[in-house]
């Protein structure tokens, strides 16, 4: 015990970098490295888990489950291998939420299974319940018979009527950030990585897929999956439905319901180029195959980086590849996020900021600087809005405060765009060539590890800053990472295309030209988004109508454009959109769109009444995550 009397493990390495530190630090001071290198006590620091991962670490998960569409449950067994680390204990604490635990047994190397004592803690709305299992001194495996709840937040069960094909039901999961524990009992923290295997029984005619090597059906009709690379629990994923496959090349393809399969393969046909670009910049893709699955429209995100199988919203299928930066984004997570993972949601920018940066580099590489800069400029506006709207300034820091109420708070545009612009700032200061080499080294150095912001700072210091000490001051670094708001040193992306749009918009607003005379024929979706987002407040009904007549904006099939137009329409009381807006609410479950549309509606009393009324009808079709979020939005405003 004498070895670790002080809390030196938690000491920020920034102190070292900034020269203000008084406690010793070493290269091995993240929890994972600490344990593995020295086998000493670590201090658990993820407040969103009950797991005692500073004492016991799950290394492998095996699932053996029936996918029961009648009861809307996963039912079977989870077997977890674990190893003891740090201070000895005879308890294994796991996370669970809304799970029905039926029996628990443990075994040691001799594989003799014996029933184990366990207790299920009180349920917390955010964390769920701890599952504490007595493991004695020698057990290294635990087996839990359990089933999930039909209300599990991480699982959406769709009836046949809710699918495009109408014949078969559909199930898909969403584990990030805290919902893996609604799928299985496990250590639900990104600080812990495990490999996994799974055996799934599904009804005839349905195909199960996981974030793993897609297994075949055995002679008993059971599908087997294997994920040989260690992943954090939030990347555990499953989809089951009448799902078809179309190859894009020999190791990239698309899964989707038949109705959208060909369109999806066409929309995403440049994924191989994105992979090549990504690999050229940051080293080889390390996960075997890369496939995409287009989920039903209730999928609450644009995309989710489930390893080997990104989950995508069908709202990306615009017909013109204009929204494929989301593919670049989810693919980029194969390096930033899945390979090198934030060990705490306070460090979410390590996942999302790096990924937004890499995404944008790939877009630049494939489609040119013009498109990359347009995407930067649009993102920057989103960031400014989130910074203005932050409920407290600490939530606009890259390193988020210790008292986050929910990991949802970690995923504002701050993690994404401030993170991206920070890396753009570093690139500019150190030079692209040096910075590219540094990042490639970073992904390699921390591959398959979970790290904190402070690990990044130390690596930046050791590998780059010491070689170019004048490139950056400590105060600048500190401001970017630990202070609120957007530093003045942030790039101001200047898009010629957008300046042209702005000039034409100004001419129209001044009455010099009519809406129909705006030269829009060569506009990309990005230019339209810029035009719509920058419309001034207080537009006259006549002006809304003129735009709508000239460009048929209401009912447009591009979900991003539709969203931008409906936001303006709600703000400007332009009710000609109402029918199509309602259709949008009834058919699109992507949170990025509907949370803000509901929020905007709810700003006026009549709008709020309408929002509540639409939500009552749309609710059952939304994902449980979206149901909760919209419920919160409509009860606050
Ligand atoms: N990992 C995120 C989605 C996510 C974040 C799920 C937090 C659960 C909790 C994913 O990679 C993502 O960022 N998706 C974005 C797309 C992107 C281009 C910004 C989205 O869904 O909009
Ligand atoms: Zn992301």
XYZ file of C-alpha atoms and ligand atoms in Angstrom:
660
model
C 0.000 0.000 0.000
C 2.875 2.361 0.736
C 3.532 2.616 -2.987
C 0.416 4.560 -3.801
C -0.391 6.729 -0.876
C -0.833 9.814 -3.009
C -3.354 10.433 -5.704
C -0.601 11.035 -8.209
C -2.389 8.960 -10.771
C -5.024 11.598 -11.187
C -2.564 14.424 -11.516
C -3.049 16.123 -14.811
C -0.113 15.765 -17.151
C -0.952 19.243 -18.347
C 0.792 20.422 -15.230
C 3.953 18.819 -16.537
C 3.533 20.228 -19.988
C 2.719 23.647 -18.658
C 5.587 23.508 -16.216
C 3.393 24.047 -13.183
C 3.296 20.559 -11.848
C 4.576 19.347 -8.526
C 3.667 15.685 -8.571
C 5.621 13.103 -10.526
C 3.922 11.659 -13.578
C 4.981 8.981 -15.956
C 4.170 7.729 -19.401
C 2.048 5.028 -17.819
C -0.395 7.032 -15.816
C -3.686 6.149 -17.426
C -5.654 3.569 -15.494
C -5.250 0.880 -18.147
C -1.549 1.390 -18.528
C -1.064 1.742 -14.811
C -2.617 -1.609 -14.162
C -0.953 -3.359 -16.996
C 2.469 -1.905 -16.481
C 2.710 -1.920 -12.723
C -0.277 -3.714 -11.335
C -0.927 -1.004 -8.786
C -4.133 0.502 -7.585
C -5.820 2.827 -9.991
C -8.444 5.359 -9.249
C -11.710 4.746 -10.968
C -12.851 7.904 -12.652
C -15.837 7.208 -14.870
C -18.811 8.372 -12.829
C -21.298 6.742 -15.220
C -20.495 3.189 -14.252
C -20.921 1.104 -11.122
C -18.194 -1.254 -12.293
C -15.203 -1.798 -10.000
C -12.933 -1.815 -13.022
C -10.050 -0.646 -10.884
C -10.129 -4.113 -9.277
C -11.606 -6.507 -11.793
C -11.636 -6.178 -15.560
C -13.869 -7.998 -17.981
C -11.767 -9.163 -20.936
C -14.282 -11.157 -22.982
C -18.043 -11.341 -23.320
C -19.915 -14.288 -24.772
C -23.605 -13.880 -25.515
C -25.958 -16.770 -26.128
C -29.354 -15.259 -26.856
C -32.766 -15.851 -28.314
C -34.075 -12.818 -30.159
C -37.719 -13.024 -29.135
C -39.880 -10.684 -31.224
C -43.113 -11.821 -29.561
C -41.964 -10.698 -26.125
C -39.578 -8.011 -27.438
C -36.740 -9.376 -25.373
C -33.287 -10.840 -25.730
C -33.258 -13.927 -23.568
C -30.363 -16.198 -22.647
C -26.913 -16.019 -21.116
C -23.956 -13.708 -20.861
C -20.628 -15.275 -19.913
C -17.870 -12.859 -18.943
C -14.178 -13.622 -18.534
C -12.395 -11.309 -16.159
C -9.025 -10.729 -14.633
C -8.134 -9.272 -11.279
C -6.133 -6.075 -11.256
C -5.198 -3.628 -8.539
C -6.275 -4.336 -4.980
C -7.688 -7.817 -4.321
C -11.454 -8.178 -4.050
C -14.027 -10.937 -3.928
C -16.702 -8.940 -5.719
C -17.378 -8.194 -9.353
C -19.616 -5.170 -9.880
C -21.354 -4.895 -13.245
C -23.753 -2.394 -14.780
C -27.295 -3.344 -15.653
C -30.431 -1.472 -16.475
C -33.923 -2.911 -16.834
C -32.499 -6.443 -16.975
C -34.234 -9.441 -15.462
C -31.464 -11.418 -13.750
C -32.450 -15.083 -13.344
C -29.338 -16.875 -12.132
C -25.618 -16.290 -11.681
C -22.788 -18.777 -11.464
C -19.019 -18.532 -11.490
C -16.179 -20.770 -12.582
C -12.407 -20.864 -12.472
C -9.898 -22.316 -14.898
C -11.282 -25.805 -14.307
C -14.642 -24.732 -15.675
C -16.635 -26.026 -12.733
C -19.673 -23.831 -12.618
C -21.145 -23.146 -9.198
C -24.049 -20.874 -8.264
C -22.921 -17.488 -6.989
C -24.474 -14.996 -4.598
C -25.404 -11.679 -6.133
C -27.312 -8.508 -5.334
C -29.030 -6.059 -7.617
C -28.722 -2.479 -6.396
C -31.378 0.186 -6.340
C -32.249 1.596 -9.739
C -30.983 5.038 -10.738
C -32.609 6.793 -13.726
C -29.284 7.434 -15.436
C -27.092 4.588 -14.231
C -29.518 1.706 -13.819
C -28.662 -0.885 -11.147
C -25.377 -2.319 -10.014
C -25.108 -6.090 -10.187
C -22.681 -7.207 -7.498
C -21.497 -10.796 -7.770
C -19.486 -12.746 -5.196
C -16.494 -14.159 -7.051
C -14.378 -15.476 -4.177
C -10.643 -15.609 -4.768
C -10.217 -17.850 -7.760
C -13.149 -17.425 -10.132
C -12.309 -15.856 -13.474
C -15.609 -16.366 -15.279
C -19.167 -15.498 -14.489
C -22.312 -16.650 -16.256
C -25.541 -14.729 -15.963
C -28.923 -15.977 -17.163
C -31.028 -12.961 -17.949
C -33.445 -11.299 -20.252
C -33.781 -7.721 -21.406
C -36.881 -5.587 -20.954
C -39.260 -4.660 -23.790
C -38.564 -1.068 -22.686
C -34.762 -1.344 -22.914
C -33.523 2.046 -24.049
C -30.806 0.471 -26.171
C -33.141 -1.672 -28.271
C -35.841 -0.668 -30.690
C -38.289 -3.389 -31.655
C -40.224 -2.520 -34.802
C -43.402 -4.285 -35.850
C -43.706 -5.446 -39.487
C -45.939 -2.438 -40.147
C -43.107 -0.135 -39.055
C -40.715 -1.521 -41.678
C -40.579 -0.780 -45.383
C -41.157 -4.412 -46.369
C -44.159 -4.737 -43.983
C -43.699 -8.523 -43.673
C -41.112 -8.994 -40.954
C -40.295 -7.281 -37.675
C -36.973 -5.504 -37.111
C -34.684 -4.990 -34.143
C -31.715 -2.688 -33.821
C -29.573 -1.563 -30.913
C -27.921 1.700 -29.914
C -25.470 1.198 -27.063
C -23.677 4.552 -26.929
C -23.459 6.072 -24.399
C -25.037 4.134 -21.473
C -27.288 1.596 -23.139
C -25.078 -1.464 -23.529
C -26.186 -2.216 -19.961
C -29.794 -2.505 -21.181
C -28.625 -5.253 -23.580
C -26.422 -7.299 -21.254
C -24.844 -7.091 -17.803
C -21.304 -5.778 -18.307
C -18.764 -3.152 -17.326
C -20.357 -0.301 -19.208
C -17.525 2.190 -19.375
C -15.327 3.142 -22.329
C -12.334 2.644 -20.034
C -12.728 -1.138 -20.318
C -12.200 -3.062 -23.566
C -13.241 -6.615 -24.251
C -13.442 -9.022 -27.152
C -16.783 -10.689 -27.749
C -18.477 -13.686 -29.295
C -22.180 -14.281 -29.727
C -24.629 -17.008 -30.707
C -28.039 -15.768 -31.765
C -31.292 -17.550 -32.509
C -33.667 -15.524 -34.656
C -37.019 -16.308 -36.322
C -36.963 -17.851 -39.796
C -36.543 -15.393 -42.616
C -34.628 -12.873 -40.521
C -30.938 -12.147 -40.621
C -28.969 -11.005 -37.584
C -25.911 -8.774 -37.895
C -23.495 -7.575 -35.230
C -20.528 -5.231 -34.852
C -18.297 -8.224 -35.479
C -17.305 -10.786 -38.100
C -20.675 -11.690 -39.567
C -21.182 -15.355 -38.840
C -23.094 -17.941 -40.779
C -25.977 -20.085 -39.647
C -24.909 -23.474 -38.244
C -26.833 -26.731 -38.749
C -29.117 -25.828 -35.835
C -30.025 -22.498 -37.354
C -27.883 -20.526 -34.879
C -25.808 -17.586 -36.084
C -22.302 -17.144 -34.656
C -20.345 -13.914 -34.382
C -16.797 -13.109 -33.353
C -15.209 -9.761 -32.545
C -11.516 -10.522 -32.039
C -10.402 -6.932 -31.413
C -11.036 -5.547 -27.920
C -13.760 -2.898 -27.941
C -15.492 -0.755 -25.334
C -19.048 -1.799 -24.458
C -20.678 1.123 -26.277
C -19.651 -0.476 -29.573
C -21.636 -3.655 -28.975
C -24.352 -3.710 -31.638
C -27.028 -5.889 -33.142
C -29.543 -5.553 -35.960
C -32.066 -8.196 -36.997
C -34.495 -7.944 -39.871
C -35.285 -8.801 -43.447
C -31.915 -7.409 -44.411
C -30.253 -7.784 -47.809
C -26.643 -7.196 -48.799
C -24.973 -5.563 -51.772
C -21.196 -5.499 -52.205
C -19.402 -2.261 -53.061
C -16.007 -3.964 -53.354
C -14.387 -7.083 -51.933
C -14.360 -5.847 -48.346
C -16.944 -3.048 -48.272
C -20.679 -3.363 -48.755
C -24.137 -2.218 -47.716
C -26.904 -3.956 -45.794
C -30.431 -2.605 -46.030
C -34.035 -3.510 -46.559
C -34.610 -4.307 -50.231
C -36.467 -1.077 -51.025
C -33.394 1.062 -50.498
C -30.531 -1.381 -51.148
C -29.546 -0.279 -54.651
C -29.938 3.408 -53.848
C -27.775 2.963 -50.742
C -25.044 1.109 -52.621
C -25.030 3.914 -55.193
C -25.100 6.726 -52.608
C -22.210 5.146 -50.688
C -20.250 3.957 -53.722
C -17.294 6.188 -52.831
C -16.729 4.540 -49.443
C -13.689 2.636 -50.820
C -12.101 5.942 -51.812
C -12.747 7.265 -48.323
C -11.131 4.216 -46.789
C -8.088 4.586 -49.040
C -7.782 8.263 -48.170
C -8.126 7.593 -44.473
C -5.560 4.776 -44.579
C -3.122 6.891 -46.607
C -3.260 9.606 -43.947
C -3.445 7.626 -40.715
C -2.369 4.046 -41.313
C -4.164 0.843 -42.309
C -7.772 0.001 -41.521
C -7.440 -2.589 -38.785
C -10.871 -4.186 -38.531
C -11.161 -6.561 -41.482
C -14.353 -5.765 -43.406
C -16.119 -2.418 -43.397
C -19.836 -2.535 -44.057
C -22.664 -0.056 -43.660
C -26.213 -0.835 -42.691
C -29.036 1.526 -43.552
C -31.503 1.254 -40.696
C -35.194 2.108 -40.577
C -35.976 5.859 -40.397
C -36.432 5.793 -36.626
C -32.670 5.377 -36.148
C -32.012 8.392 -33.907
C -28.578 9.354 -35.277
C -26.977 10.258 -38.575
C -24.615 7.393 -38.086
C -23.107 5.200 -35.387
C -19.598 3.846 -35.689
C -20.267 0.241 -34.676
C -17.030 -1.523 -35.622
C -17.038 -3.327 -38.968
C -20.661 -2.253 -39.441
C -21.551 1.426 -39.225
C -25.240 2.049 -38.580
C -26.658 4.768 -40.858
C -29.866 6.751 -41.147
C -31.780 6.466 -44.432
C -31.953 10.292 -44.497
C -28.456 10.198 -45.998
C -29.787 8.713 -49.231
C -30.302 12.034 -51.007
C -29.592 10.685 -54.487
C -26.615 12.957 -55.142
C -23.996 11.872 -52.555
C -24.289 15.302 -50.955
C -24.530 13.960 -47.393
C -21.789 11.331 -47.481
C -19.582 13.223 -45.077
C -21.464 11.177 -42.477
C -19.976 8.025 -44.039
C -16.536 9.644 -43.921
C -17.277 10.427 -40.274
C -18.344 6.948 -39.174
C -15.528 5.351 -41.151
C -13.032 7.770 -39.561
C -14.125 6.483 -36.154
C -12.358 3.231 -37.128
C -9.237 5.213 -36.185
C -10.473 7.912 -33.806
C -12.868 6.407 -31.288
C -12.803 2.716 -32.043
C -9.027 2.244 -32.206
C -8.138 5.044 -29.779
C -11.050 5.539 -27.413
C -11.981 8.190 -24.858
C -11.764 6.443 -21.501
C -14.356 8.785 -20.016
C -17.251 10.715 -21.553
C -15.612 13.869 -20.190
C -13.056 13.307 -22.950
C -15.649 12.809 -25.710
C -13.806 15.263 -27.953
C -11.040 12.652 -28.323
C -13.637 10.583 -30.181
C -15.794 13.156 -31.886
C -13.414 16.080 -32.391
C -10.696 13.869 -33.869
C -13.288 12.157 -36.034
C -14.724 15.436 -37.298
C -11.198 16.558 -38.136
C -10.346 13.316 -39.947
C -13.723 13.321 -41.730
C -13.006 16.809 -43.035
C -9.492 15.881 -44.156
C -10.890 12.963 -46.115
C -13.570 15.168 -47.686
C -10.868 17.630 -48.676
C -8.708 14.880 -50.126
C -11.534 13.427 -52.228
C -13.643 16.447 -53.164
C -11.312 19.396 -52.780
C -10.745 22.252 -50.393
C -13.879 24.078 -51.499
C -16.197 21.421 -50.155
C -14.133 20.912 -46.999
C -14.240 24.635 -46.222
C -17.994 24.808 -46.808
C -18.462 21.972 -44.350
C -16.191 23.718 -41.831
C -18.167 26.941 -42.158
C -21.526 25.213 -41.681
C -20.184 23.324 -38.655
C -18.762 26.483 -37.147
C -22.195 28.114 -37.186
C -23.596 25.090 -35.349
C -20.821 25.356 -32.787
C -21.458 29.042 -32.191
C -25.122 28.300 -31.625
C -24.300 25.575 -29.084
C -21.795 27.789 -27.276
C -24.388 30.554 -27.010
C -27.039 28.132 -25.835
C -24.862 26.303 -23.294
C -26.611 25.947 -19.942
C -23.279 26.603 -18.223
C -19.884 27.694 -19.546
C -18.047 24.556 -18.355
C -19.971 22.583 -20.949
C -18.130 24.503 -23.678
C -14.704 23.206 -22.553
C -13.097 20.383 -24.512
C -12.194 18.685 -21.233
C -15.646 18.536 -19.708
C -16.281 19.071 -16.007
C -16.422 16.166 -13.554
C -20.057 16.827 -12.690
C -21.727 16.033 -16.024
C -25.327 15.054 -15.373
C -25.528 12.659 -18.310
C -23.113 11.744 -21.120
C -25.617 13.339 -23.530
C -24.174 16.647 -22.288
C -20.795 15.616 -23.685
C -22.030 15.391 -27.276
C -22.769 18.991 -28.166
C -21.004 20.627 -31.106
C -18.255 21.510 -28.638
C -16.834 17.978 -28.673
C -17.279 17.762 -32.444
C -16.502 21.163 -33.872
C -14.441 22.878 -31.200
C -12.440 19.633 -31.118
C -12.065 19.706 -34.892
C -11.034 23.355 -34.937
C -8.514 22.729 -32.168
C -6.842 20.075 -34.304
C -7.009 22.409 -37.332
C -5.285 25.012 -35.165
C -2.549 22.537 -34.213
C -2.166 21.510 -37.856
C -1.731 25.120 -38.854
C 0.835 25.811 -36.125
C 2.964 22.689 -36.552
C 2.560 22.396 -40.304
C 0.446 19.847 -42.109
C 3.259 17.420 -42.818
C 4.457 17.302 -39.216
C 0.970 17.125 -37.834
C -0.084 14.316 -40.173
C 2.922 12.249 -39.141
C 2.151 12.986 -35.501
C -1.472 11.861 -35.784
C -0.527 8.699 -37.617
C 1.893 7.949 -34.790
C -0.801 8.746 -32.222
C -3.251 6.219 -33.682
C -0.531 3.617 -33.751
C 0.810 4.353 -30.284
C -2.581 4.233 -28.565
C -4.192 1.580 -30.786
C -6.778 -0.506 -28.905
C -6.394 1.609 -25.786
C -8.743 3.931 -23.927
C -7.152 7.249 -23.026
C -7.842 10.640 -21.490
C -7.278 14.187 -22.698
C -4.212 14.295 -20.460
C -2.689 11.297 -22.241
C -3.152 13.175 -25.491
C -1.572 16.327 -24.080
C 1.433 14.397 -22.865
C 1.843 12.641 -26.209
C 1.536 15.938 -28.051
C 4.160 17.401 -25.790
C 6.605 14.515 -26.159
C 6.200 13.845 -29.855
C 5.603 17.241 -31.357
C 5.818 20.217 -29.064
C 9.341 19.515 -27.802
C 10.522 19.421 -31.403
C 8.816 22.717 -32.291
C 8.547 24.544 -28.972
C 7.757 27.880 -30.593
C 4.767 26.609 -32.530
C 2.412 27.045 -29.622
C 2.312 28.510 -26.134
C 1.169 26.714 -23.029
C -1.464 29.360 -22.496
C -2.924 28.699 -25.952
C -3.063 24.978 -25.307
C -4.666 25.495 -21.947
C -7.246 27.875 -23.351
C -8.298 25.446 -26.080
C -8.656 22.472 -23.761
C -9.603 23.745 -20.335
C -11.368 27.038 -20.957
C -14.868 27.852 -22.117
C -15.875 29.216 -25.509
C -14.053 29.430 -28.814
C -10.492 30.834 -28.744
C -9.620 33.731 -31.071
C -6.962 31.517 -32.602
C -9.695 29.418 -34.252
C -9.650 29.413 -38.046
C -12.272 31.502 -39.774
C -13.180 29.335 -42.765
C -13.674 31.507 -45.808
C -15.708 29.987 -48.604
C -15.858 31.765 -51.955
C -18.938 29.775 -52.818
C -20.711 30.972 -49.694
C -19.693 34.566 -50.346
C -21.353 34.315 -53.699
C -24.489 32.923 -52.067
C -24.433 35.737 -49.524
C -24.132 38.369 -52.248
C -27.100 36.969 -54.121
C -29.113 36.651 -50.950
C -28.390 40.302 -50.177
C -29.495 41.345 -53.659
C -32.744 39.426 -53.254
C -33.404 40.848 -49.790
C -32.723 44.350 -51.130
C -35.250 43.768 -53.876
C -32.692 44.130 -56.669
C -33.483 40.649 -58.015
C -36.424 38.268 -57.597
C -36.066 34.900 -55.899
C -36.305 33.180 -59.272
C -33.399 35.260 -60.517
C -30.995 33.970 -57.873
C -28.505 31.823 -59.783
C -29.049 28.570 -57.932
C -28.679 26.032 -60.722
C -25.113 25.158 -59.755
C -25.721 25.252 -56.016
C -24.822 22.195 -54.006
C -26.777 21.150 -50.934
C -24.139 23.001 -48.908
C -24.845 26.295 -50.656
C -28.545 25.812 -50.109
C -27.939 25.108 -46.429
C -25.846 28.228 -46.104
C -28.518 30.273 -47.900
C -31.338 28.944 -45.735
C -29.484 29.102 -42.427
C -28.403 32.688 -43.012
C -31.832 34.076 -43.856
C -32.467 37.055 -41.584
C -35.160 37.096 -38.939
C -38.440 38.729 -39.762
C -38.785 37.626 -43.384
C -42.214 38.578 -44.778
C -44.734 35.867 -45.669
C -44.485 37.124 -49.226
C -40.748 36.387 -49.203
C -41.206 32.881 -47.816
C -43.790 32.299 -50.442
C -41.619 33.660 -53.220
C -38.761 31.324 -52.306
C -41.060 28.369 -51.949
C -42.704 29.013 -55.302
C -39.396 29.410 -57.088
C -37.647 26.395 -55.507
C -40.315 24.025 -54.101
C -38.559 23.941 -50.754
C -41.533 22.583 -48.841
C -41.501 18.819 -49.228
C -37.937 18.676 -50.576
C -36.491 15.169 -50.500
C -33.118 16.237 -49.112
C -33.551 15.860 -45.351
C -30.886 18.455 -44.493
C -32.421 21.074 -46.758
C -35.900 20.242 -45.514
C -34.739 20.628 -41.930
C -33.091 23.997 -42.603
C -36.216 25.248 -44.393
C -38.627 24.023 -41.711
C -36.563 25.683 -38.982
C -36.910 29.007 -40.783
C -40.577 28.395 -41.483
C -41.324 27.761 -37.811
C -39.371 30.845 -36.743
C -41.124 32.956 -39.402
C -44.637 31.610 -38.845
C -44.808 30.389 -42.431
C -47.572 27.812 -42.198
C -47.594 26.581 -45.768
C -45.061 23.963 -44.585
C -47.310 22.553 -41.883
C -48.528 19.468 -43.688
C -45.079 18.489 -44.936
C -43.476 19.330 -41.624
C -45.910 17.028 -39.903
C -45.097 14.309 -42.420
C -41.419 14.864 -41.620
C -42.110 14.420 -37.894
C -44.078 11.248 -38.583
C -41.465 9.638 -40.831
C -38.040 10.838 -39.653
C -36.621 9.838 -36.285
C -33.161 11.376 -36.629
C -32.550 13.362 -33.471
C -30.425 16.093 -35.022
C -33.507 17.210 -36.956
C -36.487 16.470 -34.801
C -35.111 17.599 -31.421
C -34.497 21.088 -32.783
C -37.734 21.230 -34.727
C -39.745 20.278 -31.642
C -37.718 22.731 -29.561
C -38.349 25.551 -32.044
C -42.071 24.802 -32.179
C -42.274 24.763 -28.404
C -41.060 28.362 -28.183
C -44.564 29.766 -28.690
C -47.689 28.641 -26.824
C -49.605 27.614 -29.949
C -46.514 25.961 -31.387
C -46.041 24.050 -28.184
C -49.605 22.769 -28.243
C -48.993 21.605 -31.762
C -45.675 19.994 -30.872
C -47.255 18.084 -27.998
C -50.069 16.945 -30.252
C -47.726 15.774 -33.035
C -45.435 14.064 -30.546
C -48.368 12.146 -29.078
C -49.023 10.660 -32.503
C -45.407 10.231 -33.650
C -44.003 8.981 -30.365
C -44.617 5.248 -30.766
C -42.576 5.241 -33.963
C -39.577 6.976 -32.379
C -36.613 5.237 -30.834
C -36.676 5.064 -27.006
C -33.730 7.489 -26.896
C -35.654 10.020 -29.012
C -38.802 9.495 -26.952
C -36.893 10.413 -23.806
C -35.126 13.400 -25.364
C -38.261 14.900 -26.908
C -40.196 14.258 -23.712
C -37.540 16.320 -21.898
C -37.617 19.090 -24.514
C -41.382 19.438 -24.376
C -41.573 19.383 -20.612
C -38.919 22.117 -20.225
C -39.725 24.774 -22.743
N -20.951 8.366 -32.136
C -21.799 9.319 -32.758
C -23.254 9.144 -32.436
C -23.570 9.175 -30.953
C -23.065 10.149 -30.119
C -24.397 8.220 -30.414
C -23.376 10.130 -28.771
C -24.705 8.216 -29.069
C -24.196 9.168 -28.235
C -21.630 9.312 -34.283
O -20.347 9.022 -34.707
C -21.923 10.691 -34.770
O -21.211 11.572 -34.389
N -22.929 10.866 -35.599
C -23.302 12.149 -36.142
C -22.811 12.322 -37.548
C -21.657 13.228 -37.737
C -21.352 13.491 -39.195
C -21.582 14.457 -36.922
C -24.809 12.216 -36.173
O -25.449 11.220 -35.842
O -25.342 13.251 -36.520
Zn -19.007 10.575 -34.322
